N, CA, C and O atoms as a DFTB+ gen file, in Angstrom:
500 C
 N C O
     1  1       0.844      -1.174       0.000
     2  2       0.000       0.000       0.000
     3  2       0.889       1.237       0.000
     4  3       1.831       1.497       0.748
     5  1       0.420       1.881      -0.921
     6  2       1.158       3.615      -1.023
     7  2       1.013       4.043       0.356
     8  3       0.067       3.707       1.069
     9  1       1.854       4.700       0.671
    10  2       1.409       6.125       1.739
    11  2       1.285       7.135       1.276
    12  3       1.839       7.390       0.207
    13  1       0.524       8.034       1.923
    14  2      -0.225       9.475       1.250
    15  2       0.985      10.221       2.297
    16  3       1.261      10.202       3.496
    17  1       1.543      10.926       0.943
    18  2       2.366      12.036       1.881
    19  2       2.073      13.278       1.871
    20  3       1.122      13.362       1.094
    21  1       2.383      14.574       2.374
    22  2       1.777      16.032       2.584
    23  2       2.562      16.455       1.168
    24  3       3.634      16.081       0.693
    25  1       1.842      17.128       0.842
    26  2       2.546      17.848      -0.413
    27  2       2.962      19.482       0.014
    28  3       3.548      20.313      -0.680
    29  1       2.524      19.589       1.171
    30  2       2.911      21.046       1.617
    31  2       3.134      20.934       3.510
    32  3       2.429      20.712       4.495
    33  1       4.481      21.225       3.215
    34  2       4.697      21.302       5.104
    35  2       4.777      22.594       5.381
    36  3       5.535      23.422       4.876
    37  1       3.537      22.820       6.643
    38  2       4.063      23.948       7.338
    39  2       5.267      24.638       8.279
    40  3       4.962      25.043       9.401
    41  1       5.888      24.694       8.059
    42  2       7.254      24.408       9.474
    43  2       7.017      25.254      10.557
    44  3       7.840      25.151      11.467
    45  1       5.884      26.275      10.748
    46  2       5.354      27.101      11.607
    47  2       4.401      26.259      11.972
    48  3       5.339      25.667      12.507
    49  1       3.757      25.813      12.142
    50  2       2.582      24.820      12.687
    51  2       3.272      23.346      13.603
    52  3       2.595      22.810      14.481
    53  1       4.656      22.844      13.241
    54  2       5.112      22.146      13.927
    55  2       6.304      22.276      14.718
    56  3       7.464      22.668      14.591
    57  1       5.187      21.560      15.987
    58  2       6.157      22.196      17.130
    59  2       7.222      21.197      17.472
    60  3       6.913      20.015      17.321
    61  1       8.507      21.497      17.936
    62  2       9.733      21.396      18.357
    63  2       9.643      20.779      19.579
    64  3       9.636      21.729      20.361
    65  1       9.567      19.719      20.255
    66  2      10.117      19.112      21.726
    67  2      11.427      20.181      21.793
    68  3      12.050      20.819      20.944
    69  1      11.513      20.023      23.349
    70  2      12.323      20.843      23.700
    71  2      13.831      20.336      24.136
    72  3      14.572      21.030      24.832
    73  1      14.202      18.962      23.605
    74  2      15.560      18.807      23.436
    75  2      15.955      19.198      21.888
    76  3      17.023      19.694      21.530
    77  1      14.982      18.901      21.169
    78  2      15.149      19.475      19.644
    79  2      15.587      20.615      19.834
    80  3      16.774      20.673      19.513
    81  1      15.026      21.936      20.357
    82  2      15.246      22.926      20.531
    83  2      16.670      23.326      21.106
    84  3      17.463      24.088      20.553
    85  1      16.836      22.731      22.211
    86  2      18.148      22.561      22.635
    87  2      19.439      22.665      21.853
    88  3      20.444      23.342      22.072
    89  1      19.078      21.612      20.652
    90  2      19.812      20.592      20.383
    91  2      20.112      21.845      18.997
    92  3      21.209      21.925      18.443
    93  1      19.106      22.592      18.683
    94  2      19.301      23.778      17.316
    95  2      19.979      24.558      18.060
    96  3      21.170      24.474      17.759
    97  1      19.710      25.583      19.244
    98  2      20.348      26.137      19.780
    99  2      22.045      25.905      20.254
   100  3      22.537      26.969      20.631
   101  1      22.984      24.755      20.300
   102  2      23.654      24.709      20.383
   103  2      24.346      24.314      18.886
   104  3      25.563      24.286      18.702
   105  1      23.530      24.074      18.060
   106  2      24.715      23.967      17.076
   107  2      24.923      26.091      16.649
   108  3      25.926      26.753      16.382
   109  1      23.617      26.435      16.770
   110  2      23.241      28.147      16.517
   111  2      24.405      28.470      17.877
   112  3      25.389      28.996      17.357
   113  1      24.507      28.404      18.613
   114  2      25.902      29.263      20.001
   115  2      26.979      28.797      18.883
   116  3      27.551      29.613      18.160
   117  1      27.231      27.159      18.804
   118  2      28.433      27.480      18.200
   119  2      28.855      27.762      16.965
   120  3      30.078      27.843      16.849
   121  1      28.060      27.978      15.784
   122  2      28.568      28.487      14.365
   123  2      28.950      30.549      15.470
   124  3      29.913      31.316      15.460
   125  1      27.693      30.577      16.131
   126  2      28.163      32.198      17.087
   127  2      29.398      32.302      17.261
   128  3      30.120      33.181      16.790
   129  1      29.814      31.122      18.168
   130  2      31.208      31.552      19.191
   131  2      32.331      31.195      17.616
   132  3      33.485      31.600      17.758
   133  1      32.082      30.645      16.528
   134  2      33.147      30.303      15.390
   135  2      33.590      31.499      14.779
   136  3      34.773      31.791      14.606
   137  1      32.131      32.522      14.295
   138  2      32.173      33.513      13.306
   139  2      32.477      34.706      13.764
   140  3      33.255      35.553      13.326
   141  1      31.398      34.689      15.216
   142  2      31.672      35.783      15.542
   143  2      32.796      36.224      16.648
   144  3      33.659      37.100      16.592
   145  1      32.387      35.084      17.894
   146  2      33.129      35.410      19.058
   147  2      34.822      35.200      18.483
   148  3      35.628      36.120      18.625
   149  1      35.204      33.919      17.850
   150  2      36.825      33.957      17.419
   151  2      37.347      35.486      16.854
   152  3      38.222      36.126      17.437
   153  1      36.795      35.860      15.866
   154  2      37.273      36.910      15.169
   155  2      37.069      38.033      16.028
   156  3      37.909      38.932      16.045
   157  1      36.195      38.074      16.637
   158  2      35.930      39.677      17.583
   159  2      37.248      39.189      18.539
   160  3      38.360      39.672      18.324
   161  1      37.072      38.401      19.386
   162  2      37.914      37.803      20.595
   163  2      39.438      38.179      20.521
   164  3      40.168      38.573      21.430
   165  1      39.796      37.893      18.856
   166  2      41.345      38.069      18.496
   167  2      41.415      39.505      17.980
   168  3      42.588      39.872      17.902
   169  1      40.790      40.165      17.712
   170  2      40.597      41.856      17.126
   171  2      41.112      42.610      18.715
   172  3      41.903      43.539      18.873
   173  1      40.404      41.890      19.675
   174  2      40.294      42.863      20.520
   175  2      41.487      42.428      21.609
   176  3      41.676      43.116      22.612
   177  1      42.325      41.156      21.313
   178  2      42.899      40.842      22.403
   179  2      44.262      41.625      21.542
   180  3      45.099      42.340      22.093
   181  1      44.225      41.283      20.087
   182  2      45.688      42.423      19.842
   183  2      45.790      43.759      19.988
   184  3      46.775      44.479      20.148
   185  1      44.122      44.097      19.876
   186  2      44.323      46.080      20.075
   187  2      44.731      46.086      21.322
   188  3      45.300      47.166      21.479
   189  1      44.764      45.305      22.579
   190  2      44.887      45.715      23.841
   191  2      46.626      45.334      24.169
   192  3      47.195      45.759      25.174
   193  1      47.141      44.676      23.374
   194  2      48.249      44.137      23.497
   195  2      50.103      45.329      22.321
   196  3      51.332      45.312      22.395
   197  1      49.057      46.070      21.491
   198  2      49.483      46.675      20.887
   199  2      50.900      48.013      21.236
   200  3      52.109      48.177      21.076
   201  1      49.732      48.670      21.774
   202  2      50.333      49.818      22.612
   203  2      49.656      50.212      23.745
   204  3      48.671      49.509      23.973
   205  1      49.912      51.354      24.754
   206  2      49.135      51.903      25.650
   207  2      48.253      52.689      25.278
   208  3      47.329      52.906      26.063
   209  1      48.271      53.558      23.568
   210  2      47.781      54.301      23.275
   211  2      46.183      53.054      22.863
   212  3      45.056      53.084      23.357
   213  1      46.776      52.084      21.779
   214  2      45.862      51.264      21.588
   215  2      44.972      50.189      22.944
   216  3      43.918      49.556      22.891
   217  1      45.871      50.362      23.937
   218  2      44.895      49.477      25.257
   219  2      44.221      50.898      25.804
   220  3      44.187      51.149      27.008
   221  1      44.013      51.250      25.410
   222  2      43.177      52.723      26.358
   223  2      42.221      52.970      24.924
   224  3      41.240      53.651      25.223
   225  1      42.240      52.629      23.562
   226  2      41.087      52.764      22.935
   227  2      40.531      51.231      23.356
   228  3      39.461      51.245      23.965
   229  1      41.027      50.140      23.148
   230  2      40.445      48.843      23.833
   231  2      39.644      48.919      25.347
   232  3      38.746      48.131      25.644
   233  1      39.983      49.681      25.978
   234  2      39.276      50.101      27.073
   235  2      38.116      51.073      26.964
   236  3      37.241      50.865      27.804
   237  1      37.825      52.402      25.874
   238  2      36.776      52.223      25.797
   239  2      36.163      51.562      24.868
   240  3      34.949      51.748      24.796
   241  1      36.546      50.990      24.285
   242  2      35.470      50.456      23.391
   243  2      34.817      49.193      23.930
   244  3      33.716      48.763      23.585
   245  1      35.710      48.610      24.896
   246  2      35.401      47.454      25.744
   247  2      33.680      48.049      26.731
   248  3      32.656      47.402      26.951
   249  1      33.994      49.295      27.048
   250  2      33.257      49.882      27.735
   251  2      31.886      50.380      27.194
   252  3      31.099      50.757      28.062
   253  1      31.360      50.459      25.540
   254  2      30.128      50.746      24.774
   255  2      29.540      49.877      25.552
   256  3      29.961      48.818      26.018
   257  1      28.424      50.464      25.666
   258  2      26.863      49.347      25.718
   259  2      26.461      47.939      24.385
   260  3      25.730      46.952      24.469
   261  1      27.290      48.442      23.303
   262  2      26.875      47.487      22.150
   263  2      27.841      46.458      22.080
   264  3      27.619      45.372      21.544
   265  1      29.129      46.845      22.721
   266  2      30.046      45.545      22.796
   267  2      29.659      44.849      24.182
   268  3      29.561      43.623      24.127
   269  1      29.411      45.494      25.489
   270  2      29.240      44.449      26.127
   271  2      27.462      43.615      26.103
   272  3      27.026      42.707      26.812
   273  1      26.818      44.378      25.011
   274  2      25.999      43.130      24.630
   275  2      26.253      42.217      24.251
   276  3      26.013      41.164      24.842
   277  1      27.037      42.326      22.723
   278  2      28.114      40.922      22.265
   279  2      28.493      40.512      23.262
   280  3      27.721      39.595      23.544
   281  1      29.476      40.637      24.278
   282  2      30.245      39.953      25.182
   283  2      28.994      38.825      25.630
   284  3      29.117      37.611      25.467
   285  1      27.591      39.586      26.315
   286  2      26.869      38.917      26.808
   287  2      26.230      37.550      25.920
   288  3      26.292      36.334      26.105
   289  1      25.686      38.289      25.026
   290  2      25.537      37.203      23.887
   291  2      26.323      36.340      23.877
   292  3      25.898      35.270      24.312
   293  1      27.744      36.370      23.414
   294  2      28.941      35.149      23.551
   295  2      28.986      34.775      24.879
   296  3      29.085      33.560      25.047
   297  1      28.944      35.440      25.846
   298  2      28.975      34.560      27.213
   299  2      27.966      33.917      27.271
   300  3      28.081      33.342      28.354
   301  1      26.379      33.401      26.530
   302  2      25.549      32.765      26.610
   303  2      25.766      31.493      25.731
   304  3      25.585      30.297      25.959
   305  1      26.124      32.035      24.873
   306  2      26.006      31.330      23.325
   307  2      27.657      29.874      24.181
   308  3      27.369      28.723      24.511
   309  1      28.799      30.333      24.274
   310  2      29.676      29.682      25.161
   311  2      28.792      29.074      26.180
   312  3      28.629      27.893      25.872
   313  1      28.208      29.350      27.166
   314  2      27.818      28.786      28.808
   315  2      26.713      27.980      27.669
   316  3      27.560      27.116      27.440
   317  1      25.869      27.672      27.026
   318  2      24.635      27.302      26.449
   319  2      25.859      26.064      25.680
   320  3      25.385      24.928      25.700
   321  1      26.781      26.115      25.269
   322  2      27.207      25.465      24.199
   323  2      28.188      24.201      25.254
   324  3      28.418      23.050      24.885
   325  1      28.633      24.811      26.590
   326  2      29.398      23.769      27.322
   327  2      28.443      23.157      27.761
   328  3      28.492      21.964      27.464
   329  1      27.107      23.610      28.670
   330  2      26.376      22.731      28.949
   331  2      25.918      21.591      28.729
   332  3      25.926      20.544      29.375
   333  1      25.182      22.137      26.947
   334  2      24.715      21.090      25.781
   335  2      25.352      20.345      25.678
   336  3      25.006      19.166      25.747
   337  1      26.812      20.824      25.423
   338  2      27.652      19.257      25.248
   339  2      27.595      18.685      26.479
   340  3      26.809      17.738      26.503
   341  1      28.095      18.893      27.426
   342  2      27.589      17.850      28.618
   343  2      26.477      17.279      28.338
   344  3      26.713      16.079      28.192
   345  1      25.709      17.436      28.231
   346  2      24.476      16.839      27.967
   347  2      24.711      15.544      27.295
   348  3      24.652      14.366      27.647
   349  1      25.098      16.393      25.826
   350  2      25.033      15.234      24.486
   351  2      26.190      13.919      25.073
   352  3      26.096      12.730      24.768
   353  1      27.097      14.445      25.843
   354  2      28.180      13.587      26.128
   355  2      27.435      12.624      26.643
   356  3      27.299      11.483      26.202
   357  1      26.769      13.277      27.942
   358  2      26.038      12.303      29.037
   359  2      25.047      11.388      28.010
   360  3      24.809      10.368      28.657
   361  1      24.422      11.303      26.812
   362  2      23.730      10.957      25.899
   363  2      24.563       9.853      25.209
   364  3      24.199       8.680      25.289
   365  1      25.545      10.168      24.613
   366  2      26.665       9.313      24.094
   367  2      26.536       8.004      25.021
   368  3      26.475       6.936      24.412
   369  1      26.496       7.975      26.177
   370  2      27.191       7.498      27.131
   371  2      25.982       6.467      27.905
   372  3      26.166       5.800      28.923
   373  1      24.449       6.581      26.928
   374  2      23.434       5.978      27.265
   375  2      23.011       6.144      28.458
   376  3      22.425       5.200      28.988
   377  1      23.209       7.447      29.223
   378  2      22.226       8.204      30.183
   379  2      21.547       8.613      29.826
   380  3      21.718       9.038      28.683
   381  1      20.248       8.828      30.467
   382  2      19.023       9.763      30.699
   383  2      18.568       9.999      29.229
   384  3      18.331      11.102      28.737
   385  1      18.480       8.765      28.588
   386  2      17.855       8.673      27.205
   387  2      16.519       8.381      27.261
   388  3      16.083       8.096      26.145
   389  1      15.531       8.335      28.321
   390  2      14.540       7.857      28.041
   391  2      13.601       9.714      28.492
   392  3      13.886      10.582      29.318
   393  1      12.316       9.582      27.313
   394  2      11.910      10.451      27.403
   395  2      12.188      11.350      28.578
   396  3      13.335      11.794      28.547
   397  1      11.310      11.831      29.825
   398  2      11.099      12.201      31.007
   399  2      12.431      12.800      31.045
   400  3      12.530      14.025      30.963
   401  1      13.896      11.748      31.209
   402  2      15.023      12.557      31.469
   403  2      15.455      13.335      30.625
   404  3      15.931      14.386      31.055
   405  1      15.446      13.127      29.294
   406  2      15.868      13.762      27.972
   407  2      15.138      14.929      28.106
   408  3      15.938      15.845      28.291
   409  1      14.124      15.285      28.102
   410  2      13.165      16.769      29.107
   411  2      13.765      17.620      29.613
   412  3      14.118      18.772      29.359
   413  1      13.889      16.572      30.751
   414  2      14.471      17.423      32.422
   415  2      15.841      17.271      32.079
   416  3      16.415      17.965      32.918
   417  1      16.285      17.011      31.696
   418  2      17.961      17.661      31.059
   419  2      18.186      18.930      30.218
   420  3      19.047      19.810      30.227
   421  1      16.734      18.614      29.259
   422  2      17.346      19.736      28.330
   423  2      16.425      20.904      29.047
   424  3      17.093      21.893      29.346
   425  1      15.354      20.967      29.304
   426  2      15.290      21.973      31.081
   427  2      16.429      22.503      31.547
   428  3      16.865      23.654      31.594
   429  1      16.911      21.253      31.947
   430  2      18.334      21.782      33.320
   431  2      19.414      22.577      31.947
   432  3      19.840      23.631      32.420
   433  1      19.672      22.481      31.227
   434  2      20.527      23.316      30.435
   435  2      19.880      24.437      29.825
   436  3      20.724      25.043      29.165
   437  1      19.166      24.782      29.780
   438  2      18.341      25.646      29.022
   439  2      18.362      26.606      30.818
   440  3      18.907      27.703      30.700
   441  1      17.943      26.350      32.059
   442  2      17.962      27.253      32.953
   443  2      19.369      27.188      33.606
   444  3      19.649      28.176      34.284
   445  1      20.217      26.304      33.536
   446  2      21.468      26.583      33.845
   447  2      22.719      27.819      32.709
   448  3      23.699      28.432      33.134
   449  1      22.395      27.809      31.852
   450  2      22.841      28.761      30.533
   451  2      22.782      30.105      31.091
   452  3      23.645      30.921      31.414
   453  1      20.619      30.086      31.122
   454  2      20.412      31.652      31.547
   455  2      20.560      32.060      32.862
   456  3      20.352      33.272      32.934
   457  1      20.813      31.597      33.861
   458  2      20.985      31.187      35.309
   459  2      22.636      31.960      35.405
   460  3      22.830      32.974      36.076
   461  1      23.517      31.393      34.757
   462  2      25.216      31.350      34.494
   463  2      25.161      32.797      33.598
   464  3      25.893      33.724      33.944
   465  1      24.416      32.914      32.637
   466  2      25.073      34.116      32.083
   467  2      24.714      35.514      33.076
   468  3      25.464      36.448      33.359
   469  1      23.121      35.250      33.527
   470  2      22.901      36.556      34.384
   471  2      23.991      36.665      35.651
   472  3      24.687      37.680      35.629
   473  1      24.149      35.999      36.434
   474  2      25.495      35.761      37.276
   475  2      26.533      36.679      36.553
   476  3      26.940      37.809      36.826
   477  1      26.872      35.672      35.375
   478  2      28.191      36.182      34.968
   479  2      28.246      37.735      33.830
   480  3      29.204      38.189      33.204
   481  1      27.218      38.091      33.895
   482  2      26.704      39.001      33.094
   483  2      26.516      40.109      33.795
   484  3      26.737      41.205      33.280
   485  1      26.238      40.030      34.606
   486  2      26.269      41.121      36.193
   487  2      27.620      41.378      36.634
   488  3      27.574      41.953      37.721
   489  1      28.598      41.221      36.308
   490  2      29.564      41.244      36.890
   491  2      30.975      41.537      35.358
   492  3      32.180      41.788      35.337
   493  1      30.023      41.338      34.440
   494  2      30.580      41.819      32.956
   495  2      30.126      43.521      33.295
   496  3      30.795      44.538      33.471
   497  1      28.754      43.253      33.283
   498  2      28.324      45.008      33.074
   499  2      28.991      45.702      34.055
   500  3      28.871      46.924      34.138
């Protein structure tokens, strides 16, 4: 017997379990921390290393409101991306594969991320 397949998928109408979600979000932190955080990270660690004239523009610019959003962003996109892998490791490793835990894991990383960056984000600003 044929199967009748959809000839039109909505991708807004279907919803995402929330290790799926997880699981987009960390590959999305790390193409972040590849493109953006490497190249910003090394821009800004040679202007500060340059001269005194150049570590005192590295200082303010360190100091805009729009860079230490980036910072924050990469400090999420990083804390979101070590977690996950813990996770996936702990997964590898035939833990907490059965529904219920696979949940409450990707829960516990999803509030440990935003939990870690406000901490560490408070103390950036």
């Amino acid at each position: 017997m044929k199967k009748i397949r959809p000839t039109y998928l909505d991708l807004t109408q279907i919803k995402l379990p929330l290790p799926g979600f997880v699981s987009i979000l960390h590959r999305i932190s790390g193409v972040g921390m590849y493109l953006i955080g490497i190249p910003f990270g090394l821009y800004l660690f040679q202007m500060s290393l340059l001269s005194e004239q150049e570590f005192e523009r590295f200082s303010v610019l360190a100091d805009h409101w729009f860079v230490k959003l980036m910072f924050l962003g990469l400090l999420w996109a990083f804390l979101h991306h070590f977690c996950a892998g813990i996770r996936f490791l702990t997964l590898d490793l035939h833990m907490g594969e059965d529904l219920q835990r696979a949940r409450g894991s990707s829960f516990a990383v999803l509030g440990v991320s935003l939990v870690l960056t406000v901490i560490l984000g408070a103390q950036l600003w």
